[in-house]
Short mmCIF file of N, CA, C and O in Angstrom, two decimals:
data_model
loop_
_atom_site.label_atom_id
_atom_site.label_comp_id
_atom_site.label_asym_id
_atom_site.label_seq_id
_atom_site.Cartn_x
_atom_site.Cartn_y
_atom_site.Cartn_z
N MET A 1 0.83 -1.18 0.00
CA MET A 1 0.00 0.00 0.00
C MET A 1 0.87 1.24 0.00
O MET A 1 1.88 1.30 0.68
N GLY A 2 0.43 2.23 -0.72
CA GLY A 2 1.13 3.51 -0.74
C GLY A 2 0.64 4.41 0.37
O GLY A 2 -0.22 4.04 1.16
N PRO A 3 1.15 5.63 0.44
CA PRO A 3 0.80 6.53 1.53
C PRO A 3 -0.63 7.06 1.49
O PRO A 3 -1.08 7.67 2.43
N PHE A 4 -1.34 6.80 0.42
CA PHE A 4 -2.71 7.29 0.31
C PHE A 4 -3.76 6.21 0.56
O PHE A 4 -4.93 6.40 0.30
N GLY A 5 -3.35 5.06 1.06
CA GLY A 5 -4.29 3.98 1.30
C GLY A 5 -4.74 3.31 0.02
O GLY A 5 -5.79 2.69 -0.03
N ILE A 6 -3.95 3.42 -1.03
CA ILE A 6 -4.28 2.77 -2.29
C ILE A 6 -3.06 2.00 -2.79
O ILE A 6 -1.94 2.24 -2.35
N SER A 7 -3.27 1.07 -3.68
CA SER A 7 -2.19 0.21 -4.17
C SER A 7 -1.41 0.87 -5.29
O SER A 7 -1.70 0.68 -6.46
N ILE A 8 -0.44 1.68 -4.92
CA ILE A 8 0.45 2.29 -5.91
C ILE A 8 1.86 2.29 -5.34
O ILE A 8 2.05 2.19 -4.14
N GLY A 9 2.84 2.41 -6.19
CA GLY A 9 4.21 2.43 -5.73
C GLY A 9 4.77 3.82 -5.60
O GLY A 9 5.93 4.01 -5.32
N SER A 10 3.96 4.83 -5.78
CA SER A 10 4.42 6.21 -5.77
C SER A 10 3.81 6.96 -4.61
O SER A 10 2.79 6.56 -4.05
N SER A 11 4.41 8.09 -4.25
CA SER A 11 3.84 8.93 -3.21
C SER A 11 3.09 10.12 -3.80
O SER A 11 2.75 11.04 -3.11
N MET A 12 2.84 10.08 -5.12
CA MET A 12 2.14 11.17 -5.78
C MET A 12 1.02 10.61 -6.65
O MET A 12 1.21 9.64 -7.37
N LEU A 13 -0.14 11.23 -6.57
CA LEU A 13 -1.27 10.86 -7.42
C LEU A 13 -1.51 11.97 -8.42
O LEU A 13 -1.52 13.14 -8.07
N GLU A 14 -1.70 11.59 -9.68
CA GLU A 14 -1.93 12.58 -10.72
C GLU A 14 -3.39 12.72 -11.10
O GLU A 14 -3.77 13.68 -11.78
N ILE A 15 -4.22 11.77 -10.68
CA ILE A 15 -5.66 11.85 -10.94
C ILE A 15 -6.41 11.51 -9.66
O ILE A 15 -5.90 10.79 -8.80
N PRO A 16 -7.63 12.03 -9.49
CA PRO A 16 -8.41 11.67 -8.31
C PRO A 16 -8.58 10.15 -8.23
O PRO A 16 -8.91 9.50 -9.23
N THR A 17 -8.34 9.60 -7.05
CA THR A 17 -8.38 8.16 -6.86
C THR A 17 -9.09 7.84 -5.56
O THR A 17 -8.78 8.45 -4.53
N ARG A 18 -10.03 6.92 -5.61
CA ARG A 18 -10.76 6.52 -4.39
C ARG A 18 -9.81 5.83 -3.42
O ARG A 18 -9.00 5.01 -3.80
N ILE A 19 -9.93 6.17 -2.15
CA ILE A 19 -9.11 5.55 -1.11
C ILE A 19 -9.79 4.25 -0.70
O ILE A 19 -10.89 4.26 -0.12
N GLU A 20 -9.14 3.14 -1.00
CA GLU A 20 -9.72 1.81 -0.77
C GLU A 20 -10.15 1.61 0.68
O GLU A 20 -11.19 1.05 0.96
N GLY A 21 -9.37 2.06 1.62
CA GLY A 21 -9.67 1.84 3.03
C GLY A 21 -10.84 2.64 3.57
O GLY A 21 -11.22 2.47 4.72
N LEU A 22 -11.42 3.51 2.75
CA LEU A 22 -12.56 4.31 3.19
C LEU A 22 -13.82 4.06 2.37
O LEU A 22 -14.76 4.83 2.42
N SER A 23 -13.84 2.95 1.63
CA SER A 23 -14.99 2.69 0.76
C SER A 23 -16.29 2.51 1.53
O SER A 23 -17.37 2.75 1.00
N HIS A 24 -16.22 2.14 2.81
CA HIS A 24 -17.41 1.93 3.64
C HIS A 24 -17.81 3.18 4.42
O HIS A 24 -18.79 3.18 5.13
N VAL A 25 -17.05 4.28 4.26
CA VAL A 25 -17.24 5.48 5.07
C VAL A 25 -17.90 6.58 4.25
O VAL A 25 -17.49 6.85 3.12
N ARG A 26 -18.92 7.21 4.81
CA ARG A 26 -19.51 8.40 4.19
C ARG A 26 -18.83 9.62 4.81
O ARG A 26 -19.14 10.02 5.93
N ALA A 27 -17.84 10.16 4.12
CA ALA A 27 -17.06 11.27 4.64
C ALA A 27 -17.82 12.58 4.54
O ALA A 27 -18.53 12.82 3.57
N CYS A 28 -17.67 13.42 5.56
CA CYS A 28 -18.30 14.74 5.50
C CYS A 28 -17.27 15.86 5.64
O CYS A 28 -17.58 17.02 5.41
N ALA A 29 -16.02 15.52 6.00
CA ALA A 29 -14.95 16.52 6.06
C ALA A 29 -13.60 15.82 5.94
O ALA A 29 -13.46 14.66 6.35
N ILE A 30 -12.64 16.53 5.39
CA ILE A 30 -11.27 16.03 5.30
C ILE A 30 -10.33 17.16 5.71
O ILE A 30 -10.68 18.33 5.62
N ALA A 31 -9.15 16.76 6.18
CA ALA A 31 -8.13 17.75 6.55
C ALA A 31 -6.78 17.11 6.27
O ALA A 31 -6.60 15.91 6.45
N ALA A 32 -5.83 17.92 5.81
CA ALA A 32 -4.50 17.40 5.48
C ALA A 32 -3.42 18.23 6.15
O ALA A 32 -3.45 19.46 6.11
N GLY A 33 -2.47 17.53 6.79
CA GLY A 33 -1.29 18.16 7.35
C GLY A 33 -0.14 18.01 6.38
O GLY A 33 -0.34 17.72 5.19
N SER A 34 1.08 18.16 6.85
CA SER A 34 2.23 18.09 5.95
C SER A 34 2.43 16.70 5.39
O SER A 34 2.87 16.55 4.25
N SER A 35 2.13 15.66 6.16
CA SER A 35 2.34 14.29 5.67
C SER A 35 1.26 13.34 6.15
O SER A 35 1.44 12.13 6.13
N HIS A 36 0.15 13.87 6.61
CA HIS A 36 -0.92 13.02 7.13
C HIS A 36 -2.28 13.60 6.75
O HIS A 36 -2.39 14.77 6.36
N SER A 37 -3.30 12.75 6.86
CA SER A 37 -4.66 13.18 6.53
C SER A 37 -5.63 12.70 7.59
O SER A 37 -5.42 11.66 8.21
N LEU A 38 -6.72 13.45 7.75
CA LEU A 38 -7.82 13.09 8.63
C LEU A 38 -9.09 13.04 7.80
O LEU A 38 -9.26 13.83 6.87
N VAL A 39 -9.98 12.14 8.16
CA VAL A 39 -11.29 12.06 7.52
C VAL A 39 -12.33 11.99 8.63
O VAL A 39 -12.23 11.16 9.54
N LEU A 40 -13.33 12.87 8.57
CA LEU A 40 -14.45 12.84 9.50
C LEU A 40 -15.63 12.19 8.80
O LEU A 40 -16.06 12.64 7.73
N ALA A 41 -16.11 11.11 9.38
CA ALA A 41 -17.26 10.39 8.82
C ALA A 41 -18.55 11.06 9.27
O ALA A 41 -18.59 11.75 10.30
N ALA A 42 -19.61 10.85 8.50
CA ALA A 42 -20.91 11.44 8.82
C ALA A 42 -21.42 11.01 10.19
O ALA A 42 -22.17 11.74 10.82
N ASP A 43 -21.00 9.84 10.67
CA ASP A 43 -21.44 9.39 11.99
C ASP A 43 -20.58 9.94 13.13
O ASP A 43 -20.76 9.60 14.29
N GLY A 44 -19.61 10.82 12.82
CA GLY A 44 -18.80 11.47 13.84
C GLY A 44 -17.50 10.77 14.18
O GLY A 44 -16.76 11.24 15.04
N THR A 45 -17.19 9.66 13.52
CA THR A 45 -15.92 8.99 13.78
C THR A 45 -14.82 9.64 12.94
O THR A 45 -15.08 10.25 11.90
N VAL A 46 -13.58 9.50 13.42
CA VAL A 46 -12.44 10.13 12.74
C VAL A 46 -11.42 9.06 12.36
O VAL A 46 -11.10 8.19 13.17
N TYR A 47 -10.93 9.14 11.13
CA TYR A 47 -9.91 8.24 10.61
C TYR A 47 -8.67 9.06 10.29
O TYR A 47 -8.77 10.23 9.91
N SER A 48 -7.50 8.43 10.44
CA SER A 48 -6.26 9.11 10.08
C SER A 48 -5.33 8.14 9.37
O SER A 48 -5.43 6.92 9.55
N PHE A 49 -4.42 8.71 8.56
CA PHE A 49 -3.43 7.90 7.87
C PHE A 49 -2.34 8.82 7.33
O PHE A 49 -2.51 10.02 7.25
N GLY A 50 -1.19 8.21 7.00
CA GLY A 50 -0.06 8.98 6.49
C GLY A 50 1.12 8.87 7.43
O GLY A 50 1.28 7.90 8.16
N GLY A 51 1.95 9.93 7.45
CA GLY A 51 3.12 9.95 8.32
C GLY A 51 2.72 10.16 9.76
O GLY A 51 1.84 10.97 10.07
N GLY A 52 3.39 9.44 10.67
CA GLY A 52 3.01 9.52 12.09
C GLY A 52 4.15 9.81 13.03
O GLY A 52 3.98 9.67 14.24
N VAL A 53 5.30 10.22 12.52
CA VAL A 53 6.49 10.38 13.35
C VAL A 53 6.29 11.33 14.53
O VAL A 53 6.94 11.20 15.55
N TYR A 54 5.38 12.27 14.44
CA TYR A 54 5.13 13.22 15.52
C TYR A 54 3.92 12.84 16.37
O TYR A 54 3.46 13.64 17.18
N GLY A 55 3.38 11.64 16.16
CA GLY A 55 2.20 11.21 16.91
C GLY A 55 0.92 11.78 16.37
O GLY A 55 -0.15 11.61 16.96
N GLN A 56 0.98 12.46 15.23
CA GLN A 56 -0.17 13.19 14.69
C GLN A 56 -1.30 12.30 14.18
O GLN A 56 -2.36 12.80 13.85
N LEU A 57 -1.10 10.99 14.13
CA LEU A 57 -2.19 10.11 13.69
C LEU A 57 -3.13 9.75 14.84
O LEU A 57 -4.25 9.31 14.62
N GLY A 58 -2.65 9.93 16.08
CA GLY A 58 -3.51 9.68 17.24
C GLY A 58 -3.70 8.23 17.60
O GLY A 58 -4.60 7.90 18.37
N HIS A 59 -2.86 7.33 17.08
CA HIS A 59 -3.02 5.89 17.32
C HIS A 59 -2.16 5.36 18.45
O HIS A 59 -2.05 4.16 18.65
N GLY A 60 -1.49 6.24 19.19
CA GLY A 60 -0.68 5.81 20.32
C GLY A 60 0.75 5.43 19.96
O GLY A 60 1.49 4.96 20.82
N THR A 61 1.13 5.61 18.71
CA THR A 61 2.49 5.31 18.27
C THR A 61 2.99 6.47 17.42
O THR A 61 2.25 7.42 17.13
N ARG A 62 4.22 6.35 16.98
CA ARG A 62 4.78 7.32 16.03
C ARG A 62 5.02 6.66 14.69
O ARG A 62 5.82 7.12 13.89
N ASP A 63 4.33 5.56 14.45
CA ASP A 63 4.46 4.81 13.20
C ASP A 63 3.63 5.45 12.10
O ASP A 63 2.58 6.03 12.36
N ASP A 64 4.09 5.29 10.86
CA ASP A 64 3.29 5.67 9.70
C ASP A 64 2.13 4.69 9.57
O ASP A 64 2.24 3.52 9.95
N GLN A 65 1.04 5.14 9.02
CA GLN A 65 -0.14 4.30 8.83
C GLN A 65 -0.61 4.52 7.40
O GLN A 65 -1.13 5.58 7.07
N HIS A 66 -0.41 3.53 6.54
CA HIS A 66 -0.76 3.68 5.13
C HIS A 66 -2.23 3.46 4.83
O HIS A 66 -2.74 3.95 3.83
N LEU A 67 -2.91 2.73 5.70
CA LEU A 67 -4.35 2.53 5.53
C LEU A 67 -5.10 3.39 6.54
O LEU A 67 -4.68 3.49 7.70
N PRO A 68 -6.20 4.01 6.15
CA PRO A 68 -6.98 4.79 7.10
C PRO A 68 -7.41 3.91 8.27
O PRO A 68 -7.84 2.77 8.09
N GLN A 69 -7.25 4.44 9.47
CA GLN A 69 -7.59 3.70 10.68
C GLN A 69 -8.37 4.63 11.60
O GLN A 69 -8.02 5.80 11.77
N GLN A 70 -9.45 4.09 12.19
CA GLN A 70 -10.23 4.89 13.13
C GLN A 70 -9.37 5.21 14.35
O GLN A 70 -8.63 4.36 14.84
N ILE A 71 -9.47 6.43 14.84
CA ILE A 71 -8.73 6.84 16.02
C ILE A 71 -9.48 6.33 17.25
O ILE A 71 -10.54 6.84 17.60
N LYS A 72 -8.92 5.31 17.90
CA LYS A 72 -9.60 4.64 19.01
C LYS A 72 -9.83 5.57 20.20
O LYS A 72 -10.82 5.44 20.90
N GLY A 73 -8.93 6.52 20.41
CA GLY A 73 -9.08 7.46 21.53
C GLY A 73 -10.26 8.39 21.39
O GLY A 73 -10.61 9.10 22.33
N LEU A 74 -10.91 8.40 20.23
CA LEU A 74 -12.09 9.23 20.00
C LEU A 74 -13.36 8.40 19.86
O LEU A 74 -14.42 8.95 19.57
N ARG A 75 -13.26 7.08 20.07
CA ARG A 75 -14.47 6.24 19.98
C ARG A 75 -15.46 6.65 21.05
O ARG A 75 -15.09 6.93 22.19
N GLY A 76 -16.71 6.71 20.68
CA GLY A 76 -17.76 7.12 21.60
C GLY A 76 -17.90 8.62 21.73
O GLY A 76 -18.75 9.11 22.45
N VAL A 77 -17.05 9.37 21.03
CA VAL A 77 -17.10 10.83 21.05
C VAL A 77 -17.68 11.29 19.72
O VAL A 77 -17.21 10.87 18.67
N ARG A 78 -18.70 12.11 19.77
CA ARG A 78 -19.31 12.63 18.54
C ARG A 78 -18.52 13.85 18.08
O ARG A 78 -18.57 14.91 18.69
N VAL A 79 -17.77 13.69 17.00
CA VAL A 79 -16.92 14.76 16.49
C VAL A 79 -17.68 15.55 15.44
O VAL A 79 -18.35 14.99 14.58
N ARG A 80 -17.55 16.88 15.51
CA ARG A 80 -18.22 17.77 14.57
C ARG A 80 -17.27 18.39 13.56
O ARG A 80 -17.67 18.73 12.45
N ALA A 81 -16.00 18.59 13.95
CA ALA A 81 -15.05 19.27 13.05
C ALA A 81 -13.64 18.77 13.32
O ALA A 81 -13.31 18.37 14.44
N ILE A 82 -12.82 18.79 12.26
CA ILE A 82 -11.42 18.37 12.35
C ILE A 82 -10.55 19.45 11.71
O ILE A 82 -10.99 20.16 10.81
N SER A 83 -9.32 19.56 12.21
CA SER A 83 -8.36 20.50 11.63
C SER A 83 -6.98 19.87 11.73
O SER A 83 -6.58 19.41 12.80
N ALA A 84 -6.27 19.84 10.61
CA ALA A 84 -4.92 19.26 10.59
C ALA A 84 -3.90 20.38 10.45
O ALA A 84 -4.00 21.22 9.55
N GLY A 85 -2.92 20.38 11.34
CA GLY A 85 -1.82 21.32 11.24
C GLY A 85 -0.62 20.63 10.61
O GLY A 85 -0.72 19.50 10.13
N HIS A 86 0.50 21.29 10.64
CA HIS A 86 1.71 20.73 10.04
C HIS A 86 2.05 19.37 10.66
O HIS A 86 2.26 18.40 9.93
N GLU A 87 2.08 19.29 11.99
CA GLU A 87 2.43 18.04 12.67
C GLU A 87 1.47 17.73 13.82
O GLU A 87 1.81 16.98 14.73
N HIS A 88 0.29 18.33 13.82
CA HIS A 88 -0.68 18.10 14.90
C HIS A 88 -2.10 18.23 14.36
O HIS A 88 -2.30 18.64 13.21
N ASN A 89 -3.07 17.89 15.21
CA ASN A 89 -4.47 17.99 14.83
C ASN A 89 -5.30 18.51 15.98
O ASN A 89 -4.95 18.31 17.15
N LEU A 90 -6.42 19.13 15.65
CA LEU A 90 -7.43 19.52 16.62
C LEU A 90 -8.76 18.92 16.19
O LEU A 90 -9.06 18.87 15.00
N VAL A 91 -9.53 18.49 17.17
CA VAL A 91 -10.83 17.88 16.92
C VAL A 91 -11.85 18.58 17.82
O VAL A 91 -11.60 18.73 19.03
N LEU A 92 -12.96 19.00 17.26
CA LEU A 92 -14.03 19.65 18.02
C LEU A 92 -15.20 18.69 18.13
O LEU A 92 -15.68 18.17 17.12
N THR A 93 -15.68 18.45 19.36
CA THR A 93 -16.79 17.53 19.56
C THR A 93 -18.12 18.27 19.51
O THR A 93 -18.17 19.50 19.56
N ALA A 94 -19.21 17.51 19.45
CA ALA A 94 -20.55 18.08 19.39
C ALA A 94 -20.87 18.90 20.63
O ALA A 94 -21.66 19.84 20.57
N CYS A 95 -20.25 18.56 21.78
CA CYS A 95 -20.54 19.31 23.01
C CYS A 95 -19.54 20.43 23.25
O CYS A 95 -19.54 21.05 24.30
N GLY A 96 -18.66 20.72 22.28
CA GLY A 96 -17.76 21.85 22.38
C GLY A 96 -16.40 21.55 22.97
O GLY A 96 -15.60 22.45 23.17
N THR A 97 -16.10 20.29 23.24
CA THR A 97 -14.79 19.91 23.76
C THR A 97 -13.79 19.83 22.61
O THR A 97 -14.13 19.39 21.52
N VAL A 98 -12.56 20.25 22.87
CA VAL A 98 -11.50 20.19 21.86
C VAL A 98 -10.48 19.14 22.31
O VAL A 98 -10.08 19.11 23.47
N PHE A 99 -10.07 18.30 21.38
CA PHE A 99 -9.00 17.33 21.61
C PHE A 99 -7.83 17.70 20.70
O PHE A 99 -8.04 18.19 19.59
N ALA A 100 -6.60 17.45 21.18
CA ALA A 100 -5.40 17.74 20.39
C ALA A 100 -4.47 16.54 20.45
O ALA A 100 -4.44 15.81 21.43
N PHE A 101 -3.70 16.33 19.36
CA PHE A 101 -2.68 15.29 19.34
C PHE A 101 -1.66 15.61 18.27
O PHE A 101 -1.95 16.31 17.31
N GLY A 102 -0.43 15.10 18.47
CA GLY A 102 0.68 15.39 17.58
C GLY A 102 1.68 16.32 18.23
O GLY A 102 1.62 16.57 19.44
N ALA A 103 2.62 16.84 17.46
CA ALA A 103 3.67 17.72 17.99
C ALA A 103 3.06 19.03 18.48
O ALA A 103 2.24 19.64 17.80
N GLY A 104 3.46 19.44 19.68
CA GLY A 104 2.98 20.69 20.23
C GLY A 104 1.55 20.65 20.72
O GLY A 104 0.93 21.68 20.92
N ALA A 105 0.99 19.46 20.94
CA ALA A 105 -0.41 19.34 21.34
C ALA A 105 -0.61 19.51 22.84
O ALA A 105 -1.70 19.35 23.34
N GLU A 106 0.45 19.84 23.55
CA GLU A 106 0.34 20.12 24.98
C GLU A 106 0.19 21.62 25.17
O GLU A 106 0.76 22.41 24.43
N VAL A 107 -0.56 21.99 26.17
CA VAL A 107 -0.72 23.40 26.49
C VAL A 107 0.30 23.74 27.58
O VAL A 107 0.44 23.01 28.54
N GLY A 108 1.01 24.81 27.43
CA GLY A 108 1.97 25.21 28.45
C GLY A 108 3.05 26.07 27.84
O GLY A 108 2.93 26.53 26.71
N PRO A 109 4.13 26.27 28.60
CA PRO A 109 5.20 27.12 28.09
C PRO A 109 5.78 26.59 26.79
O PRO A 109 5.85 25.38 26.58
N VAL A 110 6.20 27.49 25.94
CA VAL A 110 6.79 27.11 24.67
C VAL A 110 8.18 26.53 24.94
O VAL A 110 8.93 27.03 25.76
N SER A 111 8.48 25.45 24.27
CA SER A 111 9.81 24.85 24.43
C SER A 111 10.40 24.63 23.05
O SER A 111 9.67 24.54 22.07
N PRO A 112 11.75 24.56 22.96
CA PRO A 112 12.36 24.36 21.65
C PRO A 112 12.01 23.00 21.04
O PRO A 112 12.07 22.82 19.85
N SER A 113 11.65 22.04 21.88
CA SER A 113 11.27 20.72 21.39
C SER A 113 9.87 20.41 21.90
O SER A 113 9.69 19.92 23.01
N PRO A 114 8.83 20.75 21.09
CA PRO A 114 7.47 20.58 21.58
C PRO A 114 7.13 19.12 21.87
O PRO A 114 7.61 18.22 21.19
N PRO A 115 6.32 18.87 22.92
CA PRO A 115 5.92 17.50 23.23
C PRO A 115 5.14 16.88 22.06
O PRO A 115 4.51 17.59 21.30
N ARG A 116 5.22 15.57 21.97
CA ARG A 116 4.52 14.85 20.90
C ARG A 116 3.48 13.95 21.54
O ARG A 116 3.79 12.91 22.10
N ARG A 117 2.26 14.33 21.43
CA ARG A 117 1.13 13.61 22.02
C ARG A 117 0.64 12.60 20.99
O ARG A 117 0.19 12.98 19.92
N THR A 118 0.72 11.29 21.29
CA THR A 118 0.37 10.26 20.30
C THR A 118 -1.08 9.80 20.39
O THR A 118 -1.51 8.99 19.58
N THR A 119 -1.83 10.29 21.37
CA THR A 119 -3.26 9.98 21.48
C THR A 119 -4.01 11.29 21.74
O THR A 119 -3.44 12.24 22.28
N PRO A 120 -5.28 11.34 21.37
CA PRO A 120 -6.05 12.56 21.59
C PRO A 120 -6.13 12.91 23.08
O PRO A 120 -6.34 12.04 23.92
N ARG A 121 -5.94 14.17 23.38
CA ARG A 121 -6.02 14.65 24.76
C ARG A 121 -6.95 15.85 24.80
O ARG A 121 -6.87 16.74 23.94
N ARG A 122 -7.82 15.85 25.81
CA ARG A 122 -8.74 16.98 25.97
C ARG A 122 -7.93 18.26 26.16
O ARG A 122 -6.99 18.31 26.94
N PHE A 123 -8.29 19.26 25.43
CA PHE A 123 -7.59 20.53 25.41
C PHE A 123 -8.44 21.53 26.18
O PHE A 123 -9.59 21.79 25.80
N SER A 124 -7.93 22.07 27.27
CA SER A 124 -8.70 23.02 28.08
C SER A 124 -8.58 24.41 27.49
O SER A 124 -7.48 24.94 27.33
N LEU A 125 -9.71 24.98 27.20
CA LEU A 125 -9.74 26.33 26.66
C LEU A 125 -9.95 27.33 27.79
O LEU A 125 -10.58 27.00 28.80
N PRO A 126 -9.44 28.55 27.65
CA PRO A 126 -9.68 29.55 28.70
C PRO A 126 -11.15 29.91 28.76
O PRO A 126 -11.91 29.68 27.82
N SER A 127 -11.55 30.49 29.88
CA SER A 127 -12.94 30.92 30.04
C SER A 127 -13.29 31.91 28.94
O SER A 127 -12.44 32.72 28.53
N PRO A 128 -14.53 31.88 28.49
CA PRO A 128 -14.93 32.82 27.44
C PRO A 128 -14.78 34.27 27.92
O PRO A 128 -15.03 34.57 29.08
N THR A 129 -14.38 35.12 27.04
CA THR A 129 -14.29 36.55 27.37
C THR A 129 -15.60 37.21 26.96
O THR A 129 -16.27 36.77 26.03
N PRO A 130 -15.96 38.28 27.67
CA PRO A 130 -17.21 38.95 27.29
C PRO A 130 -17.09 39.54 25.89
O PRO A 130 -15.99 39.90 25.47
N PRO A 131 -18.20 39.62 25.17
CA PRO A 131 -18.13 40.18 23.81
C PRO A 131 -17.71 41.65 23.84
O PRO A 131 -17.98 42.38 24.79
N LEU A 132 -17.02 42.04 22.80
CA LEU A 132 -16.62 43.45 22.67
C LEU A 132 -17.84 44.29 22.35
O LEU A 132 -18.75 43.86 21.62
N PRO A 133 -17.88 45.50 22.91
CA PRO A 133 -19.03 46.36 22.57
C PRO A 133 -18.99 46.72 21.08
O PRO A 133 -17.92 46.86 20.49
N THR A 134 -20.14 46.86 20.53
CA THR A 134 -20.22 47.25 19.11
C THR A 134 -20.57 48.74 19.02
O THR A 134 -21.19 49.30 19.92
N ALA A 135 -20.18 49.32 17.93
CA ALA A 135 -20.49 50.73 17.71
C ALA A 135 -21.96 50.89 17.40
O ALA A 135 -22.57 50.03 16.75
N PRO A 136 -22.56 51.97 17.91
CA PRO A 136 -23.99 52.18 17.58
C PRO A 136 -24.18 52.37 16.08
O PRO A 136 -23.29 52.87 15.41
N PRO A 137 -25.34 51.97 15.57
CA PRO A 137 -25.58 52.10 14.12
C PRO A 137 -25.66 53.53 13.66
O PRO A 137 -25.89 54.44 14.32
#
């Protein structure tokens, strides 16, 4: 299998090609990082595949995954939105919770070598700020 979950010997596709490992999935959103991809299914499950050296696939390892695989750490969680960064991902649930995984997915002081979170972790957001006043019409 190639890096796109299809049977090719190349890392580049020149024409649109169905991903074999997702033929049973009704996708409603996709996101791509530098070397990995996420797929959000209509039922709220999330699949990932591609390069995993930074833990960005969320499977608990830093291994590459050539076939799309459901992220087990998000099972039972209804996901509404996905976002892929260069080496990390953010996931928004139906109840407003955010999960993060991959390089730099820890909240805290900036370090020259960001932590690599290999499984989804709940991301605590600061308390909402009051809305800014608007100018009168």
